[in-house]
CSV table of C-alpha atoms and ligand atoms in Angstrom, one decimal:
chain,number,residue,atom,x,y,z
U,1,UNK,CA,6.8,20.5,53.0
U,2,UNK,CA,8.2,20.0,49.2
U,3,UNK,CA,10.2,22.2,47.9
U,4,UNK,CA,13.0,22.0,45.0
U,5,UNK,CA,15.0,24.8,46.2
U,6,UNK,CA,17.7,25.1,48.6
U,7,UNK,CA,17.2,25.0,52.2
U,8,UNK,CA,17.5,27.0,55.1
U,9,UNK,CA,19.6,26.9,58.0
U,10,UNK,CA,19.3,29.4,61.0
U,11,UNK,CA,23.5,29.7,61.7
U,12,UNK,CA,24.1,33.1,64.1
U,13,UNK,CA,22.2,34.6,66.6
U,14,UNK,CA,22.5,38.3,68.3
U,15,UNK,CA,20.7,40.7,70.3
U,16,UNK,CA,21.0,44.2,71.7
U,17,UNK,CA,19.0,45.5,74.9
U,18,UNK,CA,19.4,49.4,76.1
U,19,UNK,CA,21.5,49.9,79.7
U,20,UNK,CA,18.9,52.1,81.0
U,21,UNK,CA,16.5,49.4,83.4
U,22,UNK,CA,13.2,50.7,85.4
U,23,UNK,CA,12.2,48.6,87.9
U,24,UNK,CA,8.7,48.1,88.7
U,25,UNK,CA,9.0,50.3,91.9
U,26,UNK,CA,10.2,52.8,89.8
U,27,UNK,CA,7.2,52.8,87.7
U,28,UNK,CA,4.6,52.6,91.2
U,29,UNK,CA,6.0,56.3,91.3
U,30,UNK,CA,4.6,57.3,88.1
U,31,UNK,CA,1.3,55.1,87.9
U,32,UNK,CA,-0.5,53.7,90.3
U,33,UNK,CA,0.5,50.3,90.3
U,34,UNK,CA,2.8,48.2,92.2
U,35,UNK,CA,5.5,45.1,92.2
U,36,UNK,CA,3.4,42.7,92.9
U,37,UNK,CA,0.5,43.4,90.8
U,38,UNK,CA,3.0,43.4,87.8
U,39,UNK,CA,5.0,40.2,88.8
U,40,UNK,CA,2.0,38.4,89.4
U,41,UNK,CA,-0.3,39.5,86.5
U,42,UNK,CA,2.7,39.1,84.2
U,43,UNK,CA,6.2,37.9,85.5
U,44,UNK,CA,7.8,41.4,84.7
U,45,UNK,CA,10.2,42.9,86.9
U,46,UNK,CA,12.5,45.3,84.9
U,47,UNK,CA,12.5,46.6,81.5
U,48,UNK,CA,15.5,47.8,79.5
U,49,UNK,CA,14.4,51.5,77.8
U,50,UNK,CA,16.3,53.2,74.6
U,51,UNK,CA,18.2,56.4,75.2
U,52,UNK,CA,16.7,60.0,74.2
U,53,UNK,CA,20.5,60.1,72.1
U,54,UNK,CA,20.0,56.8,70.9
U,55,UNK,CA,17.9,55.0,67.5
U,56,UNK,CA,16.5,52.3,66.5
U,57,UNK,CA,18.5,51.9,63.9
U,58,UNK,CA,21.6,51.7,66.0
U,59,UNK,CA,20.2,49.2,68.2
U,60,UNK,CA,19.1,46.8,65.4
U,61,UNK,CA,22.6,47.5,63.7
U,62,UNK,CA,24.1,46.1,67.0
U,63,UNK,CA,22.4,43.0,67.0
U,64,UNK,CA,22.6,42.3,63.5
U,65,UNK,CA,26.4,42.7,63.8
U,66,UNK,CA,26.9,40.3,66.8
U,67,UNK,CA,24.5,37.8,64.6
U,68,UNK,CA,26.5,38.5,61.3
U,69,UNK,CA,30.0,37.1,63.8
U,70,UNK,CA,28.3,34.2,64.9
U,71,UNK,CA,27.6,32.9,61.8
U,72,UNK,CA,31.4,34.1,61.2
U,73,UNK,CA,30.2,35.7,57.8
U,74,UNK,CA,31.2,39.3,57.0
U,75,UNK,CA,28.5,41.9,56.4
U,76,UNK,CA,29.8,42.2,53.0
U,77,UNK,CA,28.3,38.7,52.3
U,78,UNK,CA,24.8,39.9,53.4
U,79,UNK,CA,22.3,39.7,50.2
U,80,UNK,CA,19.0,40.9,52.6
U,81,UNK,CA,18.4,42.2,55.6
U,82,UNK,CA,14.7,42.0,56.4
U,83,UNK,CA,14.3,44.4,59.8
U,84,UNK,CA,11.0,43.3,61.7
U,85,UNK,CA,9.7,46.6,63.5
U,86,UNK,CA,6.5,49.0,64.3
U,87,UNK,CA,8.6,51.4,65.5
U,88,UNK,CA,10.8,52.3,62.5
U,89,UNK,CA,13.1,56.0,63.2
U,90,UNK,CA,11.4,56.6,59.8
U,91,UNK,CA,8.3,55.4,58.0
U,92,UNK,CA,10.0,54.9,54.7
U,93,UNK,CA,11.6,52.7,56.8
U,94,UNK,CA,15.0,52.0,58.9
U,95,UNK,CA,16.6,49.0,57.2
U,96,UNK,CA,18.7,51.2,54.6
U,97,UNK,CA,19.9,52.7,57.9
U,98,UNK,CA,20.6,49.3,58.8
U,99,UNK,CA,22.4,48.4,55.9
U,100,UNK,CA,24.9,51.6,56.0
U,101,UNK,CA,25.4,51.3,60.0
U,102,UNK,CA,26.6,47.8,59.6
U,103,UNK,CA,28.6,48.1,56.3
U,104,UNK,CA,26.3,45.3,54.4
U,105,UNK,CA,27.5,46.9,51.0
U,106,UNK,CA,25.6,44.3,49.2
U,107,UNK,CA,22.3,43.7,50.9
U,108,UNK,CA,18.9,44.5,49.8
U,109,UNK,CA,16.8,46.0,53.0
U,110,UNK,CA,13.4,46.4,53.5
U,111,UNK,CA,11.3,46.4,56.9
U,112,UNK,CA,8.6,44.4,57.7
U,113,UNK,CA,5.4,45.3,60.1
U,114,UNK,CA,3.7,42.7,61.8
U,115,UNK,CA,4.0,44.0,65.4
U,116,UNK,CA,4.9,41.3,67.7
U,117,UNK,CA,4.2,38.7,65.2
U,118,UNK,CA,7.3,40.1,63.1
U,119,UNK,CA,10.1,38.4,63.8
U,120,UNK,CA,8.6,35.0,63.0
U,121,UNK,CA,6.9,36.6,59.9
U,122,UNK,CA,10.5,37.6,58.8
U,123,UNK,CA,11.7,34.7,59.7
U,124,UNK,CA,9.4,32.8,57.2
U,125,UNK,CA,9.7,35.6,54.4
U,126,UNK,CA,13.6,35.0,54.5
U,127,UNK,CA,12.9,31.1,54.3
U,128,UNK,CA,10.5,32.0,50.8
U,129,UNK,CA,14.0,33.8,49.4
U,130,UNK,CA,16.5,31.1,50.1
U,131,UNK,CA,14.2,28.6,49.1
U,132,UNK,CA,14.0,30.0,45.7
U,133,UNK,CA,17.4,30.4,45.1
U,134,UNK,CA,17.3,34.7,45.1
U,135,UNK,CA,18.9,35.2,48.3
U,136,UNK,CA,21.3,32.6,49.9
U,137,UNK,CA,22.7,35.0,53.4
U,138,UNK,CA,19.8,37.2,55.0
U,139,UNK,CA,19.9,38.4,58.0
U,140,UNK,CA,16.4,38.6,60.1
U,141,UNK,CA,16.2,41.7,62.8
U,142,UNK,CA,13.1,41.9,65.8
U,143,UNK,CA,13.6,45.4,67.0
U,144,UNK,CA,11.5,47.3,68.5
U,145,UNK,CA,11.5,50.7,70.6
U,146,UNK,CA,7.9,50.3,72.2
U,147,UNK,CA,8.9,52.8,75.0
U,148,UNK,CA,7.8,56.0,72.2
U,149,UNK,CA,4.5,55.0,71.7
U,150,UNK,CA,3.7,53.6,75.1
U,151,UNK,CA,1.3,56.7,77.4
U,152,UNK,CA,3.6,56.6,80.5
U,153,UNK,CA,0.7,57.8,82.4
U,154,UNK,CA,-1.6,54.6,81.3
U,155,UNK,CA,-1.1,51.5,83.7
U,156,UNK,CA,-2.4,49.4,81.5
U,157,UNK,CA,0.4,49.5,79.4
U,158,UNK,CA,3.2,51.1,80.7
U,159,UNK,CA,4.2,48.4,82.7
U,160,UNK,CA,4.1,45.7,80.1
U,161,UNK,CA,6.7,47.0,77.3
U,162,UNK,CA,10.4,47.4,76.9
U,163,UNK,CA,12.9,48.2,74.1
U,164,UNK,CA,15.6,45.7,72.4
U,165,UNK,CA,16.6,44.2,69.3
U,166,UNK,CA,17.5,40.8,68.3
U,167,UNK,CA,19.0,39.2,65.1
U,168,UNK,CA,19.1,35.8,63.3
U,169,UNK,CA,21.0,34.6,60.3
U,170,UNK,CA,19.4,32.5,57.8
U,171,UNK,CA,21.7,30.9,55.0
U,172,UNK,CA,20.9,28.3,52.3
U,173,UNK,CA,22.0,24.8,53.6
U,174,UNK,CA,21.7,21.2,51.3
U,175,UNK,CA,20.0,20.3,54.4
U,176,UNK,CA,16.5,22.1,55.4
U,177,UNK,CA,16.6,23.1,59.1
U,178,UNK,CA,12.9,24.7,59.0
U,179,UNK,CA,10.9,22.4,60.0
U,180,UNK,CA,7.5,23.9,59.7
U,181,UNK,CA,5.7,27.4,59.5
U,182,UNK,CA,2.0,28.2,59.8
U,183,UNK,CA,1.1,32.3,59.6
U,184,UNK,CA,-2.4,33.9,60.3
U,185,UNK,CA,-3.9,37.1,60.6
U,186,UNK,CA,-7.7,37.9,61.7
U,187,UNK,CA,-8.5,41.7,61.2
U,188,UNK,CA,-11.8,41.3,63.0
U,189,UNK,CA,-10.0,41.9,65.8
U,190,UNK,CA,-8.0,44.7,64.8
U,191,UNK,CA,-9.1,47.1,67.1
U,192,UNK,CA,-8.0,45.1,70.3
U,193,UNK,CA,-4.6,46.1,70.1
U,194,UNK,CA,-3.4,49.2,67.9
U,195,UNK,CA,-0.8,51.9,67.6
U,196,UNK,CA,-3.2,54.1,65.1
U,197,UNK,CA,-2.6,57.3,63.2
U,198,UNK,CA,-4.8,60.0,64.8
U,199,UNK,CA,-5.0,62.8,61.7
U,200,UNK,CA,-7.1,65.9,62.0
U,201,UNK,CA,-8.3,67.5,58.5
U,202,UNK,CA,-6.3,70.1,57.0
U,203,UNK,CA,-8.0,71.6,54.3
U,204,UNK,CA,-5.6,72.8,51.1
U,205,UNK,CA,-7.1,74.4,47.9
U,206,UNK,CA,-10.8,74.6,46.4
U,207,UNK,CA,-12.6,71.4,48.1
U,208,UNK,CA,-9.1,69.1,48.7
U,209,UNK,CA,-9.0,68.6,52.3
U,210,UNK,CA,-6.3,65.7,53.4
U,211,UNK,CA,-5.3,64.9,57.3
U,212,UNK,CA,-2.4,66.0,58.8
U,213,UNK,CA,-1.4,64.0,62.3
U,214,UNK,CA,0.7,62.1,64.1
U,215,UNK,CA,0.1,58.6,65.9
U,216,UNK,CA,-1.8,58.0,69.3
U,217,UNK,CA,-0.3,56.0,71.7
U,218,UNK,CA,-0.7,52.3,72.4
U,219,UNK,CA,-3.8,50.6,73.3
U,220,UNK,CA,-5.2,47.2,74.5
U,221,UNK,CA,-7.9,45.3,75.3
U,222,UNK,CA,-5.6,43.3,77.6
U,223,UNK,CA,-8.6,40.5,78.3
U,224,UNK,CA,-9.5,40.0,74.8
U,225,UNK,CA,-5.5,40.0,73.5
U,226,UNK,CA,-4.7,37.4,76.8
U,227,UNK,CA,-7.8,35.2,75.9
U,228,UNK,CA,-6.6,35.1,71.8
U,229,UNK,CA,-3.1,34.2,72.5
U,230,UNK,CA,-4.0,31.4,74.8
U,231,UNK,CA,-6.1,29.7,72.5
U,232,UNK,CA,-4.6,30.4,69.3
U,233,UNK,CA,-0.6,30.0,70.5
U,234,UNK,CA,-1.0,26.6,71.0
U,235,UNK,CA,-3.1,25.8,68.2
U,236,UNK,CA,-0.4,27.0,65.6
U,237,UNK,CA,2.5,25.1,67.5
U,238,UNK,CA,0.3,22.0,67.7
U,239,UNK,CA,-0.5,22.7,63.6
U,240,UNK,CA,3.0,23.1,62.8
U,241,UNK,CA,4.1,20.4,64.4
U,242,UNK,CA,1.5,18.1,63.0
U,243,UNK,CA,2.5,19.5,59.2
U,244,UNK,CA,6.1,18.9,59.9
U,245,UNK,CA,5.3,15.4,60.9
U,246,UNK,CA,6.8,16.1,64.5
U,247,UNK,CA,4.8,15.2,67.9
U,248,UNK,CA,5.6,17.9,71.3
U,249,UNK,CA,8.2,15.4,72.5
U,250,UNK,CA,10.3,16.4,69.1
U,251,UNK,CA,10.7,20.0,70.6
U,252,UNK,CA,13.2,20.4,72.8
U,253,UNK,CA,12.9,24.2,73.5
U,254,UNK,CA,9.5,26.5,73.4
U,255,UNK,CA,10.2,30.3,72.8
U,256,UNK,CA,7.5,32.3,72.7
U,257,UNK,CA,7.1,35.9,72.1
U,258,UNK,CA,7.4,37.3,75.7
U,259,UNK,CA,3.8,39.1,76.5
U,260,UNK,CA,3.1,37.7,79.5
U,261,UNK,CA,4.7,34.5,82.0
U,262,UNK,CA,1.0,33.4,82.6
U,263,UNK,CA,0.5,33.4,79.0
U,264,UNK,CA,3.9,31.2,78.6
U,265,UNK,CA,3.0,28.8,81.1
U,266,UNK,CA,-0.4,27.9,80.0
U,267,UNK,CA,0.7,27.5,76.2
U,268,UNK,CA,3.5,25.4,77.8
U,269,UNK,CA,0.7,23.3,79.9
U,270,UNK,CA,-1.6,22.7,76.8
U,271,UNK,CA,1.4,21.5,74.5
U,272,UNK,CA,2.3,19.0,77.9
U,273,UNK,CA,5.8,20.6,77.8
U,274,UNK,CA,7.9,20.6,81.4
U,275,UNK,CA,8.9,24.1,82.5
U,276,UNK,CA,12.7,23.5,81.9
U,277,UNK,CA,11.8,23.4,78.0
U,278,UNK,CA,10.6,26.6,77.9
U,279,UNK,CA,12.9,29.8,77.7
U,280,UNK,CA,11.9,33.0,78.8
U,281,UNK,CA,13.6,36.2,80.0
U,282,UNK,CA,10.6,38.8,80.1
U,283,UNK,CA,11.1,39.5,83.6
U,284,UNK,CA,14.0,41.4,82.7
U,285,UNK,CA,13.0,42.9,79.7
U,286,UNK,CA,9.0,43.2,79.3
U,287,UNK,CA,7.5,42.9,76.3
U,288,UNK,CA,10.0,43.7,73.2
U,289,UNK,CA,7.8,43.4,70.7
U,290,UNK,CA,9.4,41.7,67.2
U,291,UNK,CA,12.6,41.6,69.6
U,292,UNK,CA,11.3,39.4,71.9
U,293,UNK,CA,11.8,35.8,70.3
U,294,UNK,CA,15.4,37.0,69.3
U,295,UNK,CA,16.6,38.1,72.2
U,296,UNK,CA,15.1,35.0,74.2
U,297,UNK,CA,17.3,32.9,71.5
U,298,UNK,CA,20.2,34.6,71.4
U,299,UNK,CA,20.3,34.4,75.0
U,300,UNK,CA,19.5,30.9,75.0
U,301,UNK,CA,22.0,29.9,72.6
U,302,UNK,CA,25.2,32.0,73.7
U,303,UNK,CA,24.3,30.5,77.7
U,304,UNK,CA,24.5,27.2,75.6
U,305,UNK,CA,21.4,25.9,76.9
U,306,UNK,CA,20.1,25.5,72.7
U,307,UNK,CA,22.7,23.1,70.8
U,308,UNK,CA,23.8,22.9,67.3
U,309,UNK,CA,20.6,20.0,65.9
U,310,UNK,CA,18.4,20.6,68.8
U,311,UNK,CA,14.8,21.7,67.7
U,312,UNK,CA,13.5,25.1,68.8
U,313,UNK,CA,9.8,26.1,68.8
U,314,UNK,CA,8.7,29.7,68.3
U,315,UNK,CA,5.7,31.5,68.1
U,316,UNK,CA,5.1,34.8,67.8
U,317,UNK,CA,1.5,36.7,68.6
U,318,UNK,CA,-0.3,39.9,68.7
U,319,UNK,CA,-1.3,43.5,66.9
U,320,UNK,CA,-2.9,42.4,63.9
U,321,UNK,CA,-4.3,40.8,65.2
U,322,UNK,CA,-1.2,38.5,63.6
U,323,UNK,CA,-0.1,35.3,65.0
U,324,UNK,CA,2.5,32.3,63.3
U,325,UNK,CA,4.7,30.0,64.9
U,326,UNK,CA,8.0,28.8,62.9
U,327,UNK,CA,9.8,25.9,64.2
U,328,UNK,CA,13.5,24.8,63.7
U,329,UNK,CA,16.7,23.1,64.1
U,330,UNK,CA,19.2,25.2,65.6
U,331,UNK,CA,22.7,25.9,63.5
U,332,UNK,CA,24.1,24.7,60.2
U,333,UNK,CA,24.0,21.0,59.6
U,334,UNK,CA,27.0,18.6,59.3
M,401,UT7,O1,2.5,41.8,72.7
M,401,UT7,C1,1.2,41.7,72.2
M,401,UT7,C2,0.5,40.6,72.9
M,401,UT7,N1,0.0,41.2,74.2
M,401,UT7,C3,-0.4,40.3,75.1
M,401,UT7,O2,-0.4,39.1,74.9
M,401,UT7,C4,-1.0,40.9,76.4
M,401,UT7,C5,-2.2,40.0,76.8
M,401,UT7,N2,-2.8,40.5,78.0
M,401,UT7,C6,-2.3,40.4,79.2
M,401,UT7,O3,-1.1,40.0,79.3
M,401,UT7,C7,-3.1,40.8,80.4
M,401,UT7,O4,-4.4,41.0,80.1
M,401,UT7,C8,-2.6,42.1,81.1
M,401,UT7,C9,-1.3,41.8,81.8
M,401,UT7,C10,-2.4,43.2,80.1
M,401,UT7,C11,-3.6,42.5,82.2
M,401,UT7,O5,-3.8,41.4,83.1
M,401,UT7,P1,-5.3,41.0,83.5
M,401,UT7,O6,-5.1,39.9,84.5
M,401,UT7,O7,-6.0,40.6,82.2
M,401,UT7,O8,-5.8,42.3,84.2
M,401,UT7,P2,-7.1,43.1,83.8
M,401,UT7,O9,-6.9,43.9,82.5
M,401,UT7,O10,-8.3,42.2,83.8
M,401,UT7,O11,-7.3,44.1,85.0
M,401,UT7,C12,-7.5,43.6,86.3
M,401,UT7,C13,-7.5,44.8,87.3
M,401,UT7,C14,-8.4,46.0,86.8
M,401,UT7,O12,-9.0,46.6,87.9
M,401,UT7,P3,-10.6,46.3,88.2
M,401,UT7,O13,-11.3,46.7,86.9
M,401,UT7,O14,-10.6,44.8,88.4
M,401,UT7,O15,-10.8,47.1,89.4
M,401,UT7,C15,-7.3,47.0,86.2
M,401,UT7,O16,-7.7,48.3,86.3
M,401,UT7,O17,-6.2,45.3,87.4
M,401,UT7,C16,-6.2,46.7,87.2
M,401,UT7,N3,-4.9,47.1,86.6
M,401,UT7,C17,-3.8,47.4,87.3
M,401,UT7,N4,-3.6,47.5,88.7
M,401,UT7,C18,-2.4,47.8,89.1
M,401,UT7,C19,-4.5,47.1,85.3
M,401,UT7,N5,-3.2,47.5,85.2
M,401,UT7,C20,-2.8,47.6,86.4
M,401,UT7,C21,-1.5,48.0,86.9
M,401,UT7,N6,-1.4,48.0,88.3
M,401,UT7,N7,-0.4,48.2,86.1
């Protein structure tokens, strides 16, 4: 891609998960379900579920922080923070609560809503700023708090999500380090996979009737959601890659958004990549939502298994439906 503006380098990395962990045993006594019909059907053992005294907010903040140190910048140097959620503490919004938490005196904050599709969509958003020359240190936050919005009597779900928060940040560089992006949305299928508002007339003054409601909780057409990411995931990677003038041998590390191991491993098998080049960590945490990818990373990078130049391939999918893959170099260039 030509561009005449700065580039972008992806320098720090952080990520935040809840103490509290249910097992899947634990959940067989609320649903009927068991452990081996969740580890098989999706490669989930635990999940890691927000406090009742706790916010998102806070657990974004936290992951932002420890990203902020990696890059060793202080949060006073921050010019955006772009917060990737669906579960914001407020619907104006949570990144100004963001900002204040984490003392980024100087940042611009907005969030972003692209369920699990959000983090790479931020990613990508952030990349459009440096490029231009607005922003030059912005700080990209997947967080997500799933776990309010999930019925914990529906089996169908319950099982699959968790809570957590990860953090990148993106600085300009002389050198670009994103290699590719490709974004798409298809609102045909909107309905397979929604988190909807659920508002019940309320009827005011002379014939001025508005709704008045709250939001239902998640549902999923799990088949139709399984069959779309498996045959658009690799499609994006493979488009990116060809765009960026890269082949699958170029990446040396697949993360995709953690939704399901079967899901992982078949992406994996289409793009011909071996098992030890992909990362994933759902069977501790479930499905974070925009915090997948993050966490996954962060992970990844502070076990040093991804390397300062070493090419990382993402892709995020879901509600939308919304799906984009964004692929990288890891760090700051010499
Ligand atoms: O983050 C956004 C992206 N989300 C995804 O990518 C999710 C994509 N979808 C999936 O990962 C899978 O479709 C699921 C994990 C959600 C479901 O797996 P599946 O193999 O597609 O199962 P299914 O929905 O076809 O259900 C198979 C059976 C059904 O019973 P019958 O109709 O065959 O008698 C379900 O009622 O499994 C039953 N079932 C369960 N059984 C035990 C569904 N959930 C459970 C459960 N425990 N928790």
């Amino acid at each position: 891609m030509k561009f005449d503006g700065a580039g972008i380098a992806i320098t720090g990395s952080g990520s935040a998960t809840p103490k509290a962990v249910i097992h899947n045993d634990d959940l067989s006594q609320l649903v009927e379900t068991s452990d081996e019909w969740i580890r098989t059907r999706t490669g989930i053992a635990n999940r890691h579920l927000l406090p009742e005294d706790s916010s998102l907010s806070e657990l974004a903040a936290e992951a932002a922080k420890k990203a902020i140190a990696a890059a060793h910048l202080h949060p006073e140097e921050i010019d955006l923070i772009i917060l990737a959620t669906s579960t914001p503490d407020d619907l104006f919004g949570s990144a100004g609560k963001v900002q204040q938490l984490i003392d980024a005196k100087n940042a611009t904050a907005f969030d972003l809503t692209a369920a699990c599709s959000g983090f790479v969509f931020g990613l990508v958003t952030a990349a459009q700023y440096i490029r231009t020359g607005t922003f030059q240190k912005i700080v990209v936050i997947g967080a997500d708090v799933l776990s309010r919005w999930v019925d914990w009597g529906d089996r169908t779900t319950c099982v699959l999500f968790g809570d957590g928060a990860g953090a990148v940040v993106c600085q300009s560089s002389p050198q670009d380090q994103l290699l590719g992006f490709e974004m798409y949305s298809d609102g045909s299928q909107n309905e397979c996979l929604n988190l909807a508002y659920d508002g019940h007339p309320k009827y005011l003054i002379h014939d001025v009737s508005i709704q008045k409601g709250g939001y239902r909780a998640i549902t999923m057409n799990g088949r139709e959601v399984y069959r779309f990411a498996v045959a658009k995931v690799p499609e994006v990677i493979e488009k990116t890659l060809f765009r960026a003038g890269l082949t699958t041998e170029d990446i040396d590390w697949l993360i995709l958004h953690q939704a399901n191991q079967r899901i992982i491993d078949a992406v994996a098998k289409r793009l011909k990549l071996p098992s030890e080049k992909v990362i994933a960590n759902l069977q501790e945490y479930g499905n974070t939502s925009a915090a997948s990818i993050p966490i996954a990373l962060d992970e990844a990078v502070r076990a040093g298994k991804i390397k300062p130049g070493q090419t990382v391939a993402t892709s995020g999918f879901g509600a939308g439906l919304s799906w984009g893959s964004a692929i990288f170099k890891w760090g700051m260039p010499h």
